[in-house]
mmCIF file of C-alpha atoms and ligand atoms in Angstrom:
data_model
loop_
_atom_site.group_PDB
_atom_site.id
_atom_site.type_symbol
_atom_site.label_atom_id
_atom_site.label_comp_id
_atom_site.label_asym_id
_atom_site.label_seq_id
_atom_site.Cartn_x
_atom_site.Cartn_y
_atom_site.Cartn_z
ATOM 1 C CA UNK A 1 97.245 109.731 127.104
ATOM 2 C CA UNK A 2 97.628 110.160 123.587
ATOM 3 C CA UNK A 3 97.728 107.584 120.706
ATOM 4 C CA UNK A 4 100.115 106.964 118.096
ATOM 5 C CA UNK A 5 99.347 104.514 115.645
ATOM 6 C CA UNK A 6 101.837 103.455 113.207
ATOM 7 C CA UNK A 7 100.118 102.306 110.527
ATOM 8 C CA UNK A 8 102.109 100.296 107.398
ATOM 9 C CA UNK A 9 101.250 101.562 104.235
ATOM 10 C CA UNK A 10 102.480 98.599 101.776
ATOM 11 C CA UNK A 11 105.043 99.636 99.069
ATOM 12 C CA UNK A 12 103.185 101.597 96.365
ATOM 13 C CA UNK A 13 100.156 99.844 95.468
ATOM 14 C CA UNK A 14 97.338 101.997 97.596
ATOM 15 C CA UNK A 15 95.017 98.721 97.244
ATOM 16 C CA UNK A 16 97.530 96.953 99.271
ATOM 17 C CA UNK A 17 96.057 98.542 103.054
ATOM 18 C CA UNK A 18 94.854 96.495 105.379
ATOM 19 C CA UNK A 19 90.682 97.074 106.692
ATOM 20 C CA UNK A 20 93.007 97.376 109.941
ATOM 21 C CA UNK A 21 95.036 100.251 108.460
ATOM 22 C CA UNK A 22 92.128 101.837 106.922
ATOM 23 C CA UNK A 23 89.768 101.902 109.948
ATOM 24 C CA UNK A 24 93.050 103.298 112.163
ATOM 25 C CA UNK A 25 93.448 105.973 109.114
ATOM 26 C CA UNK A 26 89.814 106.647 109.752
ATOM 27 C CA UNK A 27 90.242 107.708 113.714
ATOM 28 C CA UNK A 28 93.588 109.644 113.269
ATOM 29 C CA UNK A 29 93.333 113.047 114.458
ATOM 30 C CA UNK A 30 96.952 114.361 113.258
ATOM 31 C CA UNK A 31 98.929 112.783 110.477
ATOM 32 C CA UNK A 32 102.518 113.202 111.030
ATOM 33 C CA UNK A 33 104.565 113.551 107.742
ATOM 34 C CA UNK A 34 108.721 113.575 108.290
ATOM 35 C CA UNK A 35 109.671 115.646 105.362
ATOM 36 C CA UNK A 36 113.336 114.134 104.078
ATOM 37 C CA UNK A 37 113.534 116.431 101.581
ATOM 38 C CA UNK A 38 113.190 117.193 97.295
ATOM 39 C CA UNK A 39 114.008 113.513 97.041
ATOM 40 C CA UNK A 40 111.180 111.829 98.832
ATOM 41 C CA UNK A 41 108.535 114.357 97.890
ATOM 42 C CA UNK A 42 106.646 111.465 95.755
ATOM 43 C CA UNK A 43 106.682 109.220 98.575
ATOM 44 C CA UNK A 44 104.608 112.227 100.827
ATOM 45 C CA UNK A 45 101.964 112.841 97.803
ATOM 46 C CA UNK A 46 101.666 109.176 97.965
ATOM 47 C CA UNK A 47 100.577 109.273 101.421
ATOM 48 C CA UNK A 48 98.532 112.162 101.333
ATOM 49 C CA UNK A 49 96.705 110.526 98.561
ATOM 50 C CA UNK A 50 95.803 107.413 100.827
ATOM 51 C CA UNK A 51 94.337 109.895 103.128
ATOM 52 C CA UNK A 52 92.559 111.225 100.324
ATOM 53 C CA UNK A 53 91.406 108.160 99.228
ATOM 54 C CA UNK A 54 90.394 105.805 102.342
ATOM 55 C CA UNK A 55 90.047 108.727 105.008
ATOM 56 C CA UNK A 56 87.267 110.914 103.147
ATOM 57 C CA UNK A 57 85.764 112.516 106.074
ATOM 58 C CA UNK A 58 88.917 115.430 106.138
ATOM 59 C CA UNK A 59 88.587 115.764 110.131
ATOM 60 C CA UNK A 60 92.539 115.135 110.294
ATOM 61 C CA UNK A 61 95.004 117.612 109.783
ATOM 62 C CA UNK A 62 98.921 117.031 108.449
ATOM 63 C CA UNK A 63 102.111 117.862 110.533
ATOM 64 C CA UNK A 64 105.092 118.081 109.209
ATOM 65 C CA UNK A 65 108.324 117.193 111.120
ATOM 66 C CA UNK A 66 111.389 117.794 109.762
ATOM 67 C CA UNK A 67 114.072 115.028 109.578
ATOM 68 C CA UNK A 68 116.984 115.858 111.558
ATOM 69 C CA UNK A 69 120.273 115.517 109.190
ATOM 70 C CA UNK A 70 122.557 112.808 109.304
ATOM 71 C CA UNK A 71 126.062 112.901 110.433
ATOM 72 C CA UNK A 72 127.455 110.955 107.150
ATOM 73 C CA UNK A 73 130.989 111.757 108.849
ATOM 74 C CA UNK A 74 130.892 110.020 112.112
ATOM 75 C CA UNK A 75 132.360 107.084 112.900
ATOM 76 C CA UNK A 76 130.556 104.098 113.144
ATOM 77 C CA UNK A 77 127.764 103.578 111.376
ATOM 78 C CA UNK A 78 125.569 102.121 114.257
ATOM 79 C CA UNK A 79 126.499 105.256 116.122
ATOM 80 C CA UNK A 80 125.422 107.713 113.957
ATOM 81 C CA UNK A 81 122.164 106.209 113.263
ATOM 82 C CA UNK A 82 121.528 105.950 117.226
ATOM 83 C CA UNK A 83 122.355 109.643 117.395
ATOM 84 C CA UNK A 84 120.154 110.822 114.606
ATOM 85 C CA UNK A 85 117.372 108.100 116.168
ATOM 86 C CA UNK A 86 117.815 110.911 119.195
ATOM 87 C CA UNK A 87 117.448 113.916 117.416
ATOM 88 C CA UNK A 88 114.516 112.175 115.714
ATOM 89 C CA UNK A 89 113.354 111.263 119.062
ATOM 90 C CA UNK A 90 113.619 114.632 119.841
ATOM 91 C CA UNK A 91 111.631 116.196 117.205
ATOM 92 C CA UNK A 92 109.099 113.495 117.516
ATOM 93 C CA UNK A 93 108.135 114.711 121.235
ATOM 94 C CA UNK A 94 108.144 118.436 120.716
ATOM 95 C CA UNK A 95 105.379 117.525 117.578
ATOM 96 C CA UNK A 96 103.266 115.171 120.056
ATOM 97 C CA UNK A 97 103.271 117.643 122.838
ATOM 98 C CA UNK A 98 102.307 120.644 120.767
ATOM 99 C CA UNK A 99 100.070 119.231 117.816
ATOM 100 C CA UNK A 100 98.455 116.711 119.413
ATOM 101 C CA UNK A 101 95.522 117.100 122.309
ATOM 102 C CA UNK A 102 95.859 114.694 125.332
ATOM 103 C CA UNK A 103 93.133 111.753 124.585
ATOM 104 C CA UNK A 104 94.105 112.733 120.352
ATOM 105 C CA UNK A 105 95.621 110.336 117.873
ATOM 106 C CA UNK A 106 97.976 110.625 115.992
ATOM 107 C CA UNK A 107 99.284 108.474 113.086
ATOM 108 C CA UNK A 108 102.385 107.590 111.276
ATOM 109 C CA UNK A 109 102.089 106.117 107.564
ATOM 110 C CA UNK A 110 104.888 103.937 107.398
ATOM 111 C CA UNK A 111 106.094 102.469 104.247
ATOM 112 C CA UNK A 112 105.312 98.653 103.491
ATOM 113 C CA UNK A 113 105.253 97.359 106.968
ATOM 114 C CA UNK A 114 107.088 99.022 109.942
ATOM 115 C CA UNK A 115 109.019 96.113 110.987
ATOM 116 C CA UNK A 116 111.619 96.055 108.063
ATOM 117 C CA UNK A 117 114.170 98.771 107.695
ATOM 118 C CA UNK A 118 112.292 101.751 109.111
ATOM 119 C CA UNK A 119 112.905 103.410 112.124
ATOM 120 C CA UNK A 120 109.614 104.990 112.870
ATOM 121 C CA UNK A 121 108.918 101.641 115.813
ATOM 122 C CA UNK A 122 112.357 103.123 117.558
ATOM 123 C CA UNK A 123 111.854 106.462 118.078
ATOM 124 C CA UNK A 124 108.225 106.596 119.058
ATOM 125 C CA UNK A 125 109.670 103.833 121.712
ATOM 126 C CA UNK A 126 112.310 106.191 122.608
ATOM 127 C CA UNK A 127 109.830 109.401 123.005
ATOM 128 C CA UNK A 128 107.678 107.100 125.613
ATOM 129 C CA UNK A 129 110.470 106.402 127.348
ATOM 130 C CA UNK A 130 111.787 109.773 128.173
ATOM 131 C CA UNK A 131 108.245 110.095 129.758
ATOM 132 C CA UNK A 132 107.467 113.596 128.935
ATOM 133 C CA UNK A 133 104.340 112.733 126.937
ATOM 134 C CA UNK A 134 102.227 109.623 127.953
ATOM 135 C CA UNK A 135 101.587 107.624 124.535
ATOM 136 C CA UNK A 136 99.477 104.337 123.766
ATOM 137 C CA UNK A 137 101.252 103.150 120.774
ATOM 138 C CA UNK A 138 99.272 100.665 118.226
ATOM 139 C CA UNK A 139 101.241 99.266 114.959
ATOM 140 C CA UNK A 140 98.928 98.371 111.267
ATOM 141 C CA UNK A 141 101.174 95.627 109.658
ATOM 142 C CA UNK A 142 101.315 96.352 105.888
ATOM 143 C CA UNK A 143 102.769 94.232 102.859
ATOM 144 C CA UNK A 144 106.043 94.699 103.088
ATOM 145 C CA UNK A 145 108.560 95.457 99.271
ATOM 146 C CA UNK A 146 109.864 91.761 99.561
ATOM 147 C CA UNK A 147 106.405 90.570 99.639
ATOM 148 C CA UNK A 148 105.185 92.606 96.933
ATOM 149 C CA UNK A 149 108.422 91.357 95.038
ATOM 150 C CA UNK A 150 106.878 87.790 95.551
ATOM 151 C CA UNK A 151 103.551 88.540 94.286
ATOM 152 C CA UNK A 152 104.601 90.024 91.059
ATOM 153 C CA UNK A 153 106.795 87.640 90.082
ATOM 154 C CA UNK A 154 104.609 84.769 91.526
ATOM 155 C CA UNK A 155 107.158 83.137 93.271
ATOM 156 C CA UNK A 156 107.748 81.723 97.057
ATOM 157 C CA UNK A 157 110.973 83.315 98.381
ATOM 158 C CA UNK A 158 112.474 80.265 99.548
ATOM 159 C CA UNK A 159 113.272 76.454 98.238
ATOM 160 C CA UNK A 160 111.062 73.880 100.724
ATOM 161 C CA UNK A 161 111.571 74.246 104.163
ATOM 162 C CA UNK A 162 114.716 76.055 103.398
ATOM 163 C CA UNK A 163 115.842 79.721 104.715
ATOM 164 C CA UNK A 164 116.048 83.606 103.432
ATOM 165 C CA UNK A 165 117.838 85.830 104.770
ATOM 166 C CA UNK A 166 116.511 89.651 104.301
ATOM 167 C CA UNK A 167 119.530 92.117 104.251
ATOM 168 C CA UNK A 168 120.276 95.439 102.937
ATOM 169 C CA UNK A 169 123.128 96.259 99.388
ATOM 170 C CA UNK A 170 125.897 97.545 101.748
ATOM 171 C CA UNK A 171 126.318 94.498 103.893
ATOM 172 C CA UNK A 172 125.777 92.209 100.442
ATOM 173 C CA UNK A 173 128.944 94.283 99.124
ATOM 174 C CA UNK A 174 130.934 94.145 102.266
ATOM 175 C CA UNK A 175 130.517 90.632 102.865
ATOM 176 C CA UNK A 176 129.895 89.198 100.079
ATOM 177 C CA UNK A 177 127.088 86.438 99.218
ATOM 178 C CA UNK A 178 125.880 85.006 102.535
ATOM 179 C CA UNK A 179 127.426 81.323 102.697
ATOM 180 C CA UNK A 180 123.156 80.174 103.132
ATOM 181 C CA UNK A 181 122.820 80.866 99.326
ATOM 182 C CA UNK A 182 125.419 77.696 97.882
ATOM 183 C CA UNK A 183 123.405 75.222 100.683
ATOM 184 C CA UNK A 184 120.360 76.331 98.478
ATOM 185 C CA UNK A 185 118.664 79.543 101.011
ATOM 186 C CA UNK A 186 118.125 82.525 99.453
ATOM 187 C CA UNK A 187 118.982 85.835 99.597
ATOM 188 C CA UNK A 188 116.248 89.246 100.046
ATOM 189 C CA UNK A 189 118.333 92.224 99.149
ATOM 190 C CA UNK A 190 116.574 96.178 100.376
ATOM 191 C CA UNK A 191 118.478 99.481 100.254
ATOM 192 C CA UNK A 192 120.821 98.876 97.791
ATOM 193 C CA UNK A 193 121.691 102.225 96.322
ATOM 194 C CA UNK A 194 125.427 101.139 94.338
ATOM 195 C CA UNK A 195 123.731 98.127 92.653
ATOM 196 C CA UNK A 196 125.816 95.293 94.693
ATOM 197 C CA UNK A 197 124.461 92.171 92.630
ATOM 198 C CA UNK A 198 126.853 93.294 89.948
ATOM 199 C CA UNK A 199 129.942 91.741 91.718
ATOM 200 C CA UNK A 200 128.195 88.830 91.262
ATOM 201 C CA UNK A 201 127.516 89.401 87.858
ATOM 202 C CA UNK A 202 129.143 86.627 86.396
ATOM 203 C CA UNK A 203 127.684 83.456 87.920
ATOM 204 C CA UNK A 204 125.100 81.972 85.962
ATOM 205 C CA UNK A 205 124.115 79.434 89.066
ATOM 206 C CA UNK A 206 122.729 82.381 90.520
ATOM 207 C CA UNK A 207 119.265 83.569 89.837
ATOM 208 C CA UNK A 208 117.854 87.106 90.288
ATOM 209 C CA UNK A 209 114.769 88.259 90.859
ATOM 210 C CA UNK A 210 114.215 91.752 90.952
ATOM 211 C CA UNK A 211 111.482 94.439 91.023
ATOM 212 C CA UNK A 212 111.454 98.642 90.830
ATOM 213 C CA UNK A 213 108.922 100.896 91.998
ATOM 214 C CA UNK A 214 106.424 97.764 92.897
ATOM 215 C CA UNK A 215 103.310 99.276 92.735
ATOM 216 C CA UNK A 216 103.409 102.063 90.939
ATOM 217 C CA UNK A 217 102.981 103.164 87.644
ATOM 218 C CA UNK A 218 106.930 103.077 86.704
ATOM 219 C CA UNK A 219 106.721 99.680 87.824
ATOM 220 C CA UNK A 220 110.074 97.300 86.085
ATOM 221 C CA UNK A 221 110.224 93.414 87.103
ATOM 222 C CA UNK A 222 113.296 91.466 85.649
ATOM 223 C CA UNK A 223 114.157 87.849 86.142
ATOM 224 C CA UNK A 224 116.441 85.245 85.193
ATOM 225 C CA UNK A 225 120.516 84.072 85.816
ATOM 226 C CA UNK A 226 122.903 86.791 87.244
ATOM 227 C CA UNK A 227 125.000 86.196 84.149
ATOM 228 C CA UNK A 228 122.272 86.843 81.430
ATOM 229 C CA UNK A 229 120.155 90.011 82.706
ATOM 230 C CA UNK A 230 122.719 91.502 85.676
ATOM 231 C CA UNK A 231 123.411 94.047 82.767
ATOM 232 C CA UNK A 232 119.712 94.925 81.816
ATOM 233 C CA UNK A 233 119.226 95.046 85.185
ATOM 234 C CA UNK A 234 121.862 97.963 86.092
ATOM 235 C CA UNK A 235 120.254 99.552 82.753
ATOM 236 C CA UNK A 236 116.714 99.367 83.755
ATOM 237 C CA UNK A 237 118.464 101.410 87.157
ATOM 238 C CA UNK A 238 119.930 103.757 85.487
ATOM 239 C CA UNK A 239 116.881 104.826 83.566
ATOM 240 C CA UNK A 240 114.818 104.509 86.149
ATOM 241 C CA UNK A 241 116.925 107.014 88.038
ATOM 242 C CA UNK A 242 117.153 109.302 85.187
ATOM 243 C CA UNK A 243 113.383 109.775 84.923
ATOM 244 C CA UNK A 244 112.083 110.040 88.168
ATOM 245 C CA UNK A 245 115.724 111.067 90.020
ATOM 246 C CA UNK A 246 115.075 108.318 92.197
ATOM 247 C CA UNK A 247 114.480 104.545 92.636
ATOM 248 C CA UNK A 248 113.494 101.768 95.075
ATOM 249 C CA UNK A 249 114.414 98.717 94.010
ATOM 250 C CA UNK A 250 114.394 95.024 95.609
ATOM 251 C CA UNK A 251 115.940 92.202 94.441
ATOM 252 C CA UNK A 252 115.960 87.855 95.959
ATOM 253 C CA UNK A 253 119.244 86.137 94.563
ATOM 254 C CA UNK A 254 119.192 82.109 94.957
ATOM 255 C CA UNK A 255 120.699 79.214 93.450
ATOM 256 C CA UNK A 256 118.977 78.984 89.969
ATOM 257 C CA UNK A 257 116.198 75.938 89.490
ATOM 258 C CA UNK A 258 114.529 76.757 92.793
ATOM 259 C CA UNK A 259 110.845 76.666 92.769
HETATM 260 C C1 SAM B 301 113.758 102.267 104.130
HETATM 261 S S1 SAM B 301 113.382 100.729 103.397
HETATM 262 C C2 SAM B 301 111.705 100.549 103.807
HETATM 263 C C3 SAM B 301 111.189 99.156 103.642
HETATM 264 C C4 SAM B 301 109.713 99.029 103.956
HETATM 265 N N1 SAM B 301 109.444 99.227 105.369
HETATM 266 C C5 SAM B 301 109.141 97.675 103.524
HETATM 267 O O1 SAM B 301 108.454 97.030 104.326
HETATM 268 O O2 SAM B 301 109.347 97.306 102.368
HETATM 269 C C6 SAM B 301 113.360 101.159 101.708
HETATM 270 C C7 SAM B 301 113.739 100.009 100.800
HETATM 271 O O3 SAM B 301 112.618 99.152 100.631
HETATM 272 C C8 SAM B 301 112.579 98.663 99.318
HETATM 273 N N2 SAM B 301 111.322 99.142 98.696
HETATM 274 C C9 SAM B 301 110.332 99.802 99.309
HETATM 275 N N3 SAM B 301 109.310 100.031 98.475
HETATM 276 C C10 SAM B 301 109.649 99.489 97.293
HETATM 277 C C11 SAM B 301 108.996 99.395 96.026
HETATM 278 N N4 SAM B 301 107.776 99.919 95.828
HETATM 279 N N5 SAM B 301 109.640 98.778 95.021
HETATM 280 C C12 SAM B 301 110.860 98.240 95.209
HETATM 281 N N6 SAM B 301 111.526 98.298 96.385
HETATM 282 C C13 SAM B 301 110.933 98.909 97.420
HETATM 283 C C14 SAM B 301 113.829 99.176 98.611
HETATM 284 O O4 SAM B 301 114.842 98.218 98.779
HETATM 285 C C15 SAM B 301 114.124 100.429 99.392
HETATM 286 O O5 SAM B 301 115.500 100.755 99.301
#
């Protein structure tokens, strides 16, 4: 049997890991490292600096699996992401079953914590249960971008006793505000590449709080009504994205007055 461990990394701040994640960084054999490409380069030093940092002793060694492309042209979104899940799935088990020694571990850094927005948790699943490779899978929870949101700006992410909802810019844009906001819930917005609090730009009910890059050096927070900073928020964005050629951003909208 081998062992994959797949091990959250929090969002940027290395002194975010868990003595959980570090002790599982400490008996990883292999590190797998899914290469996406020019664009996510920073986020691979990143992890190879945590190695560096909490897994000193150097008996590991890095793998690199390369990410299957995306069929941006198929037609349902669901669908293609299932298909490129299998191709993932794919490339997965041909890395286990020639990089990794039966009774070896292997480990998968995942950004913040594996159980939002990351598909890492689905396709090991789907390699173990083809059944061509026996795996014991083990998951490190990390501190996930919304919570690192909440502990720079110092805020809880919800009214008392009241409910947020965690969804990603496209659905915000094609649906519009989730009806939970108005009865005072709020809203946890990830993935939003096109900037979709800007339709709402105009309401100053709503409050935003937003944070780029937690954890790392180029670090931007920004809070206050939709209708006051939406605009130095979208700037902030834009500059961001000029400098580094990329951004991760995350942003809570709610009724303003909240605690
Ligand atoms: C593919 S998802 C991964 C989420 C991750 N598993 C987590 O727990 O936060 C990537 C999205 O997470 C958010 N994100 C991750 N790290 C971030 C950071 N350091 N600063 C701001 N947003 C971040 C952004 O919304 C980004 O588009």
């Amino acid at each position: 049997v081998r062992t994959i461990l797949v091990i959250g990394i929090g969002a940027g701040e290395p002194e975010h890991l868990t003595v959980q994640a570090i002790a599982a960084l400490n008996r990883t054999d292999v590190f797998f490292m899914v290469d996406k490409g020019e664009a996510t380069a920073d986020l691979v030093r990143v992890r190879r600096a945590i190695c560096e940092r909490y897994a000193p002793y150097e008996g590991y060694r890095f793998v690199e699996i390369e990410d299957p492309a995306r069929d941006r042209g198929a037609a349902g979104y669901v669908e293609a992401v299932k298909d490129w899940h299998g191709r993932r799935a794919d490339a997965y088990e041909r890395a286990f079953l020639r990089e990794l020694r039966d009774g070896e571990c292997g480990a998968f850094l995942v950004w913040g914590d594996p159980s939002l927005y990351d598909s890492t948790l689905r396709v090991v699943e789907e390699v173990s249960l083809r059944r061509n490779v026996a795996l014991q899978v083990d998951v490190c929870p990390g501190i996930s971008s919304p919570q690192a949101l909440a502990a720079r700006h110092r805020i809880v992410l919800h009214d008392i006793g009241a409910p947020v909802l965690v969804t990603t810019g496209r659905r915000l844009r094609a649906e519009g505000l989730p009806p939970l906001v108005e009865q005072g819930g709020s809203v946890v917005v990830m993935l939003d590449g096109e900037g979709a609090f800007e339709d709402f730009a105009g309401r100053a009910d709503l409050e935003i709080v937003w944070g780029a890059m937690l954890g790392l050096p180029s670090e931007i927070l920004i809070r206050g009504s939709l209708k006051e900073v939406a605009g130095a928020v979208a700037e902030a964005r834009c500059a961001v994205k000029q400098r580094s050629g990329w951004i991760m951003d995350v942003y809570l909208l709610r009724k303003l007055g909240q605690s």
